[in-house]
Short mmCIF file of C-alpha atoms and ligand atoms in Angstrom, two decimals:
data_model
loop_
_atom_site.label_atom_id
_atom_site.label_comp_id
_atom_site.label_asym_id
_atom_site.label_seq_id
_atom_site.Cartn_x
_atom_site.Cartn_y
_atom_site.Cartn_z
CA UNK A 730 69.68 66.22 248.06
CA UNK A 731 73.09 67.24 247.29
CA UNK A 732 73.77 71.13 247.90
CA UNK A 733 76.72 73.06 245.21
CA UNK A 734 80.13 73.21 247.39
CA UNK A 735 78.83 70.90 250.05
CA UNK A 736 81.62 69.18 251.78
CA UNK A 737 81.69 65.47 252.01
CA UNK A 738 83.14 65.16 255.34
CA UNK A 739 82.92 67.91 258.26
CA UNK A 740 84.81 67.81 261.43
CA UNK A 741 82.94 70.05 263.29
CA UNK A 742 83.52 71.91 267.22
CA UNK A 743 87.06 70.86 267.36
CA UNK A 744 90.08 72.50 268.53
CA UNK A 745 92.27 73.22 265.14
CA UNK A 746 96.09 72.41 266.52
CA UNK A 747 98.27 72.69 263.41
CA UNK A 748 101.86 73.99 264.92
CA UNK A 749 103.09 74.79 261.22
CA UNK A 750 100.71 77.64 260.67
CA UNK A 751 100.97 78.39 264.67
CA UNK A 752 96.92 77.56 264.90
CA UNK A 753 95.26 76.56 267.98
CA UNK A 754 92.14 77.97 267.77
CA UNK A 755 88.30 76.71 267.31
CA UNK A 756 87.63 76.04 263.93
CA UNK A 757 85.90 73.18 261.67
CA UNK A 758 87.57 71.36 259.16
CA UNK A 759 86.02 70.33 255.62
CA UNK A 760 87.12 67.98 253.08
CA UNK A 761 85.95 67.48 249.31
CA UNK A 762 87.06 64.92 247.18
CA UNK A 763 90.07 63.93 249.74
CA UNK A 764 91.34 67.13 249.98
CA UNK A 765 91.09 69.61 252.77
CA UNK A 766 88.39 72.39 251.54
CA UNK A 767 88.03 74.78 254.08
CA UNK A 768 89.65 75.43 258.02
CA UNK A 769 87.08 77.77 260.00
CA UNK A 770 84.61 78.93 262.57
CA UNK A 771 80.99 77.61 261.66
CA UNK A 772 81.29 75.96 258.53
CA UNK A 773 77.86 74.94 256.75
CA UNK A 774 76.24 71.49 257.59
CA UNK A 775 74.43 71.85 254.71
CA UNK A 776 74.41 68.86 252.22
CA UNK A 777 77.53 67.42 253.98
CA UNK A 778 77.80 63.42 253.38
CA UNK A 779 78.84 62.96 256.44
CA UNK A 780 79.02 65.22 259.66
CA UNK A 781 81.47 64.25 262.24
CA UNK A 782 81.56 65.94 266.01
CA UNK A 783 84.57 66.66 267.37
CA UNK A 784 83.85 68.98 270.26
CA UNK A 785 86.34 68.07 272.94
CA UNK A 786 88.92 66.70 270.04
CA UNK A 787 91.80 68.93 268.32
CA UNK A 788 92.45 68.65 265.30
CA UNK A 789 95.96 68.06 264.10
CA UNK A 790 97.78 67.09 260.98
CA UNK A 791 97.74 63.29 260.22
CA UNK A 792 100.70 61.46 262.56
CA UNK A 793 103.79 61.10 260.85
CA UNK A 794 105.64 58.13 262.40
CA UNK A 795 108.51 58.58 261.18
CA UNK A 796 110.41 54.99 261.83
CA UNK A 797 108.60 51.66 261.71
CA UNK A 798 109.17 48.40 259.61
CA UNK A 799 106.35 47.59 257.78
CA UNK A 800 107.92 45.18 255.02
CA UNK A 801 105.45 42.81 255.76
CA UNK A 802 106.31 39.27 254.37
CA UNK A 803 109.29 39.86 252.79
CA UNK A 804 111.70 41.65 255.81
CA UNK A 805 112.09 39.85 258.93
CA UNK A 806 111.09 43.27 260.78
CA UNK A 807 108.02 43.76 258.85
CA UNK A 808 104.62 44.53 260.26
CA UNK A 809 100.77 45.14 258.62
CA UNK A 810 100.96 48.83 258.93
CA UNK A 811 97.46 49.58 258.15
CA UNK A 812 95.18 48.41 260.81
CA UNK A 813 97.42 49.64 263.72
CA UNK A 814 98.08 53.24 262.15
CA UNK A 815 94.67 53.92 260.72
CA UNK A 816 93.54 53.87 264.42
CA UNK A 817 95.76 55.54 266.23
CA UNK A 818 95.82 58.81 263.98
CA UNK A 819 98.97 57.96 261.87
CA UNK A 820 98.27 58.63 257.95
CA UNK A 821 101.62 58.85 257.04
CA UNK A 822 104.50 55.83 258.04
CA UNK A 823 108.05 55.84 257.21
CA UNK A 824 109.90 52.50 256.81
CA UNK A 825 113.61 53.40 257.87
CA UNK A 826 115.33 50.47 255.96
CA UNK A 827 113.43 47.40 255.24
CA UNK A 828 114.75 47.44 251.62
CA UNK A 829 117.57 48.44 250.00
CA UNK A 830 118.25 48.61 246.56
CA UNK A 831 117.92 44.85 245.42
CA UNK A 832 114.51 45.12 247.15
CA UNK A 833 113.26 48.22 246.69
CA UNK A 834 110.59 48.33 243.95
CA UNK A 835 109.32 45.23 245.78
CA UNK A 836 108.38 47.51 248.78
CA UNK A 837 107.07 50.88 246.58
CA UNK A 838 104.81 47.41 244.52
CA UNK A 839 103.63 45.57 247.52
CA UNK A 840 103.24 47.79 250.14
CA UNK A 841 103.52 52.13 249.57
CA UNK A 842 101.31 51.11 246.33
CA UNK A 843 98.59 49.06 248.03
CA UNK A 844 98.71 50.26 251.28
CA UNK A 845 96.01 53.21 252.58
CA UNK A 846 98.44 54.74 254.95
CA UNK A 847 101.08 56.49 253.04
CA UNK A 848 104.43 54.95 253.05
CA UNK A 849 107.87 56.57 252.31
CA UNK A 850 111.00 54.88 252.64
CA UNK A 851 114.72 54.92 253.93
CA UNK A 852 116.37 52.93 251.51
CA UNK A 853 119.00 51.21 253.41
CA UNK A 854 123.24 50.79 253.09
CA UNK A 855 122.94 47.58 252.99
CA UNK A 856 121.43 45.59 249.17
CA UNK A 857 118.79 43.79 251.53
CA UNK A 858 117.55 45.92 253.43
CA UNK A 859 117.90 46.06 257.39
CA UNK A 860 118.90 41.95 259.09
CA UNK A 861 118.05 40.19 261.55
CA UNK A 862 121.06 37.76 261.97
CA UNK A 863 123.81 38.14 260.84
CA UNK A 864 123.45 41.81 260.80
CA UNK A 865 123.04 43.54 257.29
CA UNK A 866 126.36 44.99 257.29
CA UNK A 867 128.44 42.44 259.10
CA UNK A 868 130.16 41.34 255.81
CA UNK A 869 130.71 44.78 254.09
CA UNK A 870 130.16 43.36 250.91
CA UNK A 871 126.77 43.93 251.20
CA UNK A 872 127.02 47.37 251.52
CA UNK A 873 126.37 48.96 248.01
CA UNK A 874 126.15 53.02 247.92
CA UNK A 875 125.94 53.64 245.09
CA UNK A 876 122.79 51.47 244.62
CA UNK A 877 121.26 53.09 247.80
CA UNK A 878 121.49 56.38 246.22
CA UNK A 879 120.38 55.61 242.53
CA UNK A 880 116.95 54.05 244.35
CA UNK A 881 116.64 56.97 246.00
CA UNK A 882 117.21 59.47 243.00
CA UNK A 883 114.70 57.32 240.99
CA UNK A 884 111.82 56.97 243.38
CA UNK A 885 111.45 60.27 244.70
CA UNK A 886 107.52 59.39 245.30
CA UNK A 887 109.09 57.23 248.09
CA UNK A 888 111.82 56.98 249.04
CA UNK A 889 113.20 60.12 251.04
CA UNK A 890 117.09 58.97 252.37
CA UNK A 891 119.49 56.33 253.13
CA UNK A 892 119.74 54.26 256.36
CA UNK A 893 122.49 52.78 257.92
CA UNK A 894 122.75 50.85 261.56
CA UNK A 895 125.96 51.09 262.98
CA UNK A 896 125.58 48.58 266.59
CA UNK A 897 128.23 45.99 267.05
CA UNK A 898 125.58 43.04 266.43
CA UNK A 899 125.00 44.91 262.92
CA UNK A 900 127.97 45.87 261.68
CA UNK A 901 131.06 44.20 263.55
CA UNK A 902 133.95 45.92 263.48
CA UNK A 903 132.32 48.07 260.22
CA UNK A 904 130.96 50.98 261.75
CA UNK A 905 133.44 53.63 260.95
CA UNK A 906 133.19 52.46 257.20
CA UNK A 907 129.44 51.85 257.23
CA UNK A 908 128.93 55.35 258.23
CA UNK A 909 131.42 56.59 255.95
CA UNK A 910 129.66 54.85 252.76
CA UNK A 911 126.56 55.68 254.00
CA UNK A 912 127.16 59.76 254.25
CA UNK A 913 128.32 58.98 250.54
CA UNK A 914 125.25 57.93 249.52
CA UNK A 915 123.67 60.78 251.02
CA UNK A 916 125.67 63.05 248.92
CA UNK A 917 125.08 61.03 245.67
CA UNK A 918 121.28 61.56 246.46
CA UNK A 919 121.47 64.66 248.15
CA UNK A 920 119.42 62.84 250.88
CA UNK A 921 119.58 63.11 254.94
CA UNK A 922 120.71 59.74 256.44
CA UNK A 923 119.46 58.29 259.27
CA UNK A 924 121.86 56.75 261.27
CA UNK A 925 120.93 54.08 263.98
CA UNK A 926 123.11 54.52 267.35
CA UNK A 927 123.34 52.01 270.55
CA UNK A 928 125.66 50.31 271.10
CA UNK A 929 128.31 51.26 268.41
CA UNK A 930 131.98 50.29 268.75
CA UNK A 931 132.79 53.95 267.19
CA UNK A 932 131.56 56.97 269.89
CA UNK A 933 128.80 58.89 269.88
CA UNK A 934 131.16 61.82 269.48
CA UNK A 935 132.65 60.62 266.37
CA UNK A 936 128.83 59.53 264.94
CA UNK A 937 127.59 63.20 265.58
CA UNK A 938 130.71 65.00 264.67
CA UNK A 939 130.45 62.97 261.10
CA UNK A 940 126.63 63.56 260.13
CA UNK A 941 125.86 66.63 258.14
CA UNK A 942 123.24 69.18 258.77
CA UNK A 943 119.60 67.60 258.55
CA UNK A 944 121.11 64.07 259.12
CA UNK A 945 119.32 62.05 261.56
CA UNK A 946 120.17 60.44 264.93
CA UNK A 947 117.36 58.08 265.66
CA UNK A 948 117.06 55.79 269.17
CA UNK A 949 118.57 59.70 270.24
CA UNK A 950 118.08 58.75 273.77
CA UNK A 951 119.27 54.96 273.82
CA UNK A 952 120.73 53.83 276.95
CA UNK A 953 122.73 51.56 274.93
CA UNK A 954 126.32 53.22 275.20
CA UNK A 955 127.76 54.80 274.01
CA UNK A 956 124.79 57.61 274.15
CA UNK A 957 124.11 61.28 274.35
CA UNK A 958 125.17 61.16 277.93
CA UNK A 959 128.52 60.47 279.62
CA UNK A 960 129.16 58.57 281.95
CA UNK A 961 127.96 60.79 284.83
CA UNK A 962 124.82 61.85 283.09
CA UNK A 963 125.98 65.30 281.51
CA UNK A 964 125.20 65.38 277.41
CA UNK A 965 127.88 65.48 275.54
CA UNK A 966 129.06 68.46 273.90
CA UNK A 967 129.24 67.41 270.69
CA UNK A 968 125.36 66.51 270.75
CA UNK A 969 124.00 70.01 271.70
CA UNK A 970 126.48 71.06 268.94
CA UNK A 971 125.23 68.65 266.44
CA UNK A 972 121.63 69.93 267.76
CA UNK A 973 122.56 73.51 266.84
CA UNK A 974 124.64 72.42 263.26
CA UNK A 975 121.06 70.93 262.30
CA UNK A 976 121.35 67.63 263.12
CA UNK A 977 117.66 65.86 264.17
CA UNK A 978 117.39 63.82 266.88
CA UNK A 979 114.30 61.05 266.19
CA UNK A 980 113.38 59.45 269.24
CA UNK A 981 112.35 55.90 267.43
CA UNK A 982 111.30 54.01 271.14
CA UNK A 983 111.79 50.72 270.14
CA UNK A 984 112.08 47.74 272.70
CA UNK A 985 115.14 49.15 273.78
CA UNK A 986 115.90 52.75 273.08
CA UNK A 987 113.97 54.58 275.68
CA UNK A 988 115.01 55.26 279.47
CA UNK A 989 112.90 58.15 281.07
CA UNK A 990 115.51 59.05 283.41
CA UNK A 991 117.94 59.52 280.42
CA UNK A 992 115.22 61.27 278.11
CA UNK A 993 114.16 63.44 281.02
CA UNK A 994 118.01 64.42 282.23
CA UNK A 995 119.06 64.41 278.37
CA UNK A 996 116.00 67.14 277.91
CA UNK A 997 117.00 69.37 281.33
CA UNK A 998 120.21 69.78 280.06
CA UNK A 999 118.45 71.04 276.36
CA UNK A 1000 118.93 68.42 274.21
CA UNK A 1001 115.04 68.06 273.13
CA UNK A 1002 113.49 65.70 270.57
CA UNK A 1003 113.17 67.06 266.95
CA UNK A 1004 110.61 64.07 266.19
CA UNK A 1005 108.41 61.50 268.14
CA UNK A 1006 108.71 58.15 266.57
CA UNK A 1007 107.66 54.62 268.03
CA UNK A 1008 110.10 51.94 265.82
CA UNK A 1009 107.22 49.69 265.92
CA UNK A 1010 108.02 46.66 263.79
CA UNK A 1011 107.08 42.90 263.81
CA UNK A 1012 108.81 41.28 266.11
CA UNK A 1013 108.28 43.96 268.87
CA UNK A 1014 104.60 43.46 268.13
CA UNK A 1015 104.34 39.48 268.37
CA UNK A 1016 104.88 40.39 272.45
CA UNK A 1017 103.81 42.36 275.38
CA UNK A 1018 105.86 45.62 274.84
CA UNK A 1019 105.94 49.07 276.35
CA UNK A 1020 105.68 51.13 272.98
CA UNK A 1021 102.16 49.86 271.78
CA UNK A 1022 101.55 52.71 268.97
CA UNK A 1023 102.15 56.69 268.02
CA UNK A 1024 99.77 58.06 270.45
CA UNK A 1025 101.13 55.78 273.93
CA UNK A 1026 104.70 56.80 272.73
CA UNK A 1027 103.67 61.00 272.33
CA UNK A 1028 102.07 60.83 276.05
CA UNK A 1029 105.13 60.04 277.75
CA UNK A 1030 106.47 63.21 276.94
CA UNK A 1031 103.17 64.69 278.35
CA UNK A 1032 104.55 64.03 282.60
CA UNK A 1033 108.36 64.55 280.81
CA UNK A 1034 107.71 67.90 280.01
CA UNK A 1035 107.22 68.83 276.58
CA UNK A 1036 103.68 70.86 275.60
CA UNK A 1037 100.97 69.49 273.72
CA UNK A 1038 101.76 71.45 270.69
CA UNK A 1039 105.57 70.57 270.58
CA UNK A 1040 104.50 66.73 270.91
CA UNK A 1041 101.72 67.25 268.05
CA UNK A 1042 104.83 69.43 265.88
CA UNK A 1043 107.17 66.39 267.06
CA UNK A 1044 105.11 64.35 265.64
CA UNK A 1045 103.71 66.43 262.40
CA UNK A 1046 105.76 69.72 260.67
CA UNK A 1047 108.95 68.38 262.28
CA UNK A 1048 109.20 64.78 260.33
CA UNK A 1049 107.49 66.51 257.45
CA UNK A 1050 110.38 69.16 256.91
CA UNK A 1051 112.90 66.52 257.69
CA UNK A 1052 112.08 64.99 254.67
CA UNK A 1053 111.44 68.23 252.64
CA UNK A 1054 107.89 67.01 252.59
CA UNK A 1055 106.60 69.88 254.18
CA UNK A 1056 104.84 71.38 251.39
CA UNK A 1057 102.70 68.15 251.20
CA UNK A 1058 102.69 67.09 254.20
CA UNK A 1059 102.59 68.04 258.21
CA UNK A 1060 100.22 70.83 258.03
CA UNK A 1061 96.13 71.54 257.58
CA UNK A 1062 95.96 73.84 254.62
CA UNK A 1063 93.27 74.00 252.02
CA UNK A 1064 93.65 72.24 248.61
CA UNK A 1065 95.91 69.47 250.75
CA UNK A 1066 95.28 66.12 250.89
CA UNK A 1067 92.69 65.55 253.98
CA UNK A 1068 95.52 63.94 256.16
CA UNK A 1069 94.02 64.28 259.60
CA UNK A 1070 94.40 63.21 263.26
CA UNK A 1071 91.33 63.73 265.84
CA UNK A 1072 92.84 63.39 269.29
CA UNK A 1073 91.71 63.70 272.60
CA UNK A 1074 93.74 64.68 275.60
CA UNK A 1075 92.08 61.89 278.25
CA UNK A 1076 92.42 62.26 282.30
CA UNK A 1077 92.68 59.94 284.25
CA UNK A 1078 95.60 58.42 286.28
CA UNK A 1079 97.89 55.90 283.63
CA UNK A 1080 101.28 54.29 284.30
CA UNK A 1081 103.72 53.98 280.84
CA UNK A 1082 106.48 51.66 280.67
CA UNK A 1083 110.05 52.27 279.01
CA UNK A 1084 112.54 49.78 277.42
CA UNK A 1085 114.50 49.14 280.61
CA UNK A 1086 111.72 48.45 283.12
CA UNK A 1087 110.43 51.80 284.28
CA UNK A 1088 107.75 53.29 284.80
CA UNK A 1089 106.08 56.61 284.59
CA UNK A 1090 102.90 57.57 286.41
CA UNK A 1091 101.36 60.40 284.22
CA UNK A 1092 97.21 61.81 285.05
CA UNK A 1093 96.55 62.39 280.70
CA UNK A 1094 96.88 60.51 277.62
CA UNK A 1095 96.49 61.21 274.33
CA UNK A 1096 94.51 58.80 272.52
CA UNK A 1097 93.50 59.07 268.50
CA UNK A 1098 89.74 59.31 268.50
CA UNK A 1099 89.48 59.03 264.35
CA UNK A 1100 92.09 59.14 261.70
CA UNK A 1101 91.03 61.01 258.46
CA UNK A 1102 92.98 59.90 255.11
CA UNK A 1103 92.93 61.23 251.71
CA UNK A 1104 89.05 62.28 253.02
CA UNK A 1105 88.38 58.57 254.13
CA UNK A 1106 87.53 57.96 257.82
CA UNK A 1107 88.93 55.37 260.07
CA UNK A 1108 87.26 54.74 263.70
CA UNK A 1109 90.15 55.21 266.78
CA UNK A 1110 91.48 52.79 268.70
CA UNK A 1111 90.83 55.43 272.00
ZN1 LIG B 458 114.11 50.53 263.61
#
């Protein structure tokens, strides 16, 4: 028996935590047709294909991670997005590079079009995308602006900004230029760049003094100097200026861009995350590593300091708007697409790890319980 305006799925007894409407509050969540139909108190079980309890679970927007490398089979970074994002709460994943323009429509074909998580793109500097070895940009002949831009004009669906790595091992001597070209292609797209720091020959000062307003810093708290921190720990001025110019700072973890002492002096002294992201990609995957997925990498900032609902907005409305995807994205409004996360704050004593061998002893987790999207439902990984 079917009943008029039944919903098809029903979250129900949750805690609602959606930090771009300011909501944490009780309320049920239904979707129809793999859209979000209603937010409230006590919505009807009646007729409802399928009635999920949540009780104990908030509610958020679905994860945005907002740097992986999920060019599976073509880039030698690339991972299978879906089965590892689908169960930790992540409905949305953002490749920052894989392609570039020779590449491009091979990633929007074979992945963004055939993948259930929804993929958007940095299109990178360099024509192929983000290297191995060499590095994409040691020969600067590879790097082609105005291409970078024109993909990005002509895929707005998904691609969202250019991407350009600026470490010695990358670039060589190139940086200076490679940034250069790459703010360039910004401005021919009118598109934020995301610019990977650690270990550049340029400084840190120079990187942050160059990048525009909603540019992006991402591996913000590497220990790989030069970094947001001098020498004696203080952050540098330039980066709380660049903080209040606009500038985002993207956490991207990675296998070697994380220190808690660094991330937990660096935040003291103001400098805060903008956006939670794990840099998962292939090759970190294929061994033991201390990122693991979305979730592991949000909890750390649990015992460092940050509240739940700046790690869910970290990891939600913040990405979303960075992209000027917020009207689609990042928030639980009716008539969206049914993008969810159901998460649970777990406690119990855990230990996390960092890139450079540390650990963190922390007495909650957050762990993804079921990921909801476009209306379909994927179990958690817990
Ligand atoms: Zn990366």
């Amino acid at each position: 028996m079917t009943t008029e305006n039944a919903y098809d799925l029903l979250l129900k007894g949750g805690t609602l935590l959606d930090p771009a409407s300011e909501r944490h509050e009780e309320a049920d969540v239904g979707v129809t047709a793999g859209a979000i139909a209603a937010v409230g108190v006590g919505l009807s079980e009646e007729g409802a294909g399928r009635v999920i309890d949540v009780s104990g679970c908030y509610v958020t927007p679905g994860l945005i991670d907002f740097h992986v490398h999920s060019y599976w089979g073509v880039n030698p970074f690339g991972f299978d997005a879906d089965p590892l994002c689908l169960s930790t709460g992540v409905t949305t994943a953002v490749d920052a590079g894989s392609a570039g323009p020779v590449n491009f429509l091979g990633f929007k074909k074979l992945v963004a079009e055939v993948a259930k998580t929804r993929m958007l793109a940095f299109v990178s500097l360099a024509q192929h995308g983000v290297w191995t070895t060499p590095g994409e940009l040691e020969d600067l002949r590879f790097a082609d602006p105005d291409g970078s831009a024109a993909t990005v004009n002509e895929n707005p669906d998904v691609a969202v900004g250019i991407k350009v790595r600026l470490s010695r091992r990358i670039v060589g001597e190139n940086g200076r230029e490679a940034l250069r070209l790459a703010i360039v292609a910004g401005e021919a797209s009118k598109s934020p760049v995301m610019v990977h720091v650690g270990n550049t020959i340029i400084s840190m000062e120079e990187i942050l003094n160059t990048l525009r307003p909603g540019d992006i810093v991402t591996h913000c708290y590497t220990p790989q100097a030069p970094s947001v921190v001098d020498e004696n720990g203080k952050v540098l001025d330039a980066a709380l200026r660049a903080k209040e110019r606009g500038v985002i700072f993207d956490v991207a973890h990675a296998g070697g861009h994380f220190d808690f002492d660094l991330v937990r002096s660096a935040m003291q002294q103001g400098l805060l995350p903008d956006i939670i992201s794990s840099d998962i990609h292939g090759l970190l995957l294929s061994r033991p590593n201390p990122v693991k997925d979305m979730p592991t990498t949000m909890s750390k900032f649990l015992p460092l300091g940050l509240s739940l609902d700046e790690i869910i907005a970290a990891s939600t409305t913040n990405p979303a708007k960075a992209i000027g995807w917020q009207d689609r994205l990042g928030s639980i409004e009716s008539g969206r697409a049914a993008d969810l996360a159901v998460l649970e704050v777990i406690e119990g004593a855990v230990t996390f790890q960092d890139s450079v061998g540390k650990e963190l002893a922390s007495d909650q987790r957050i762990a993804a319980r079921w990921t909801v999207r476009a209306g379909l439902v994927y179990e958690g990984a817990g």
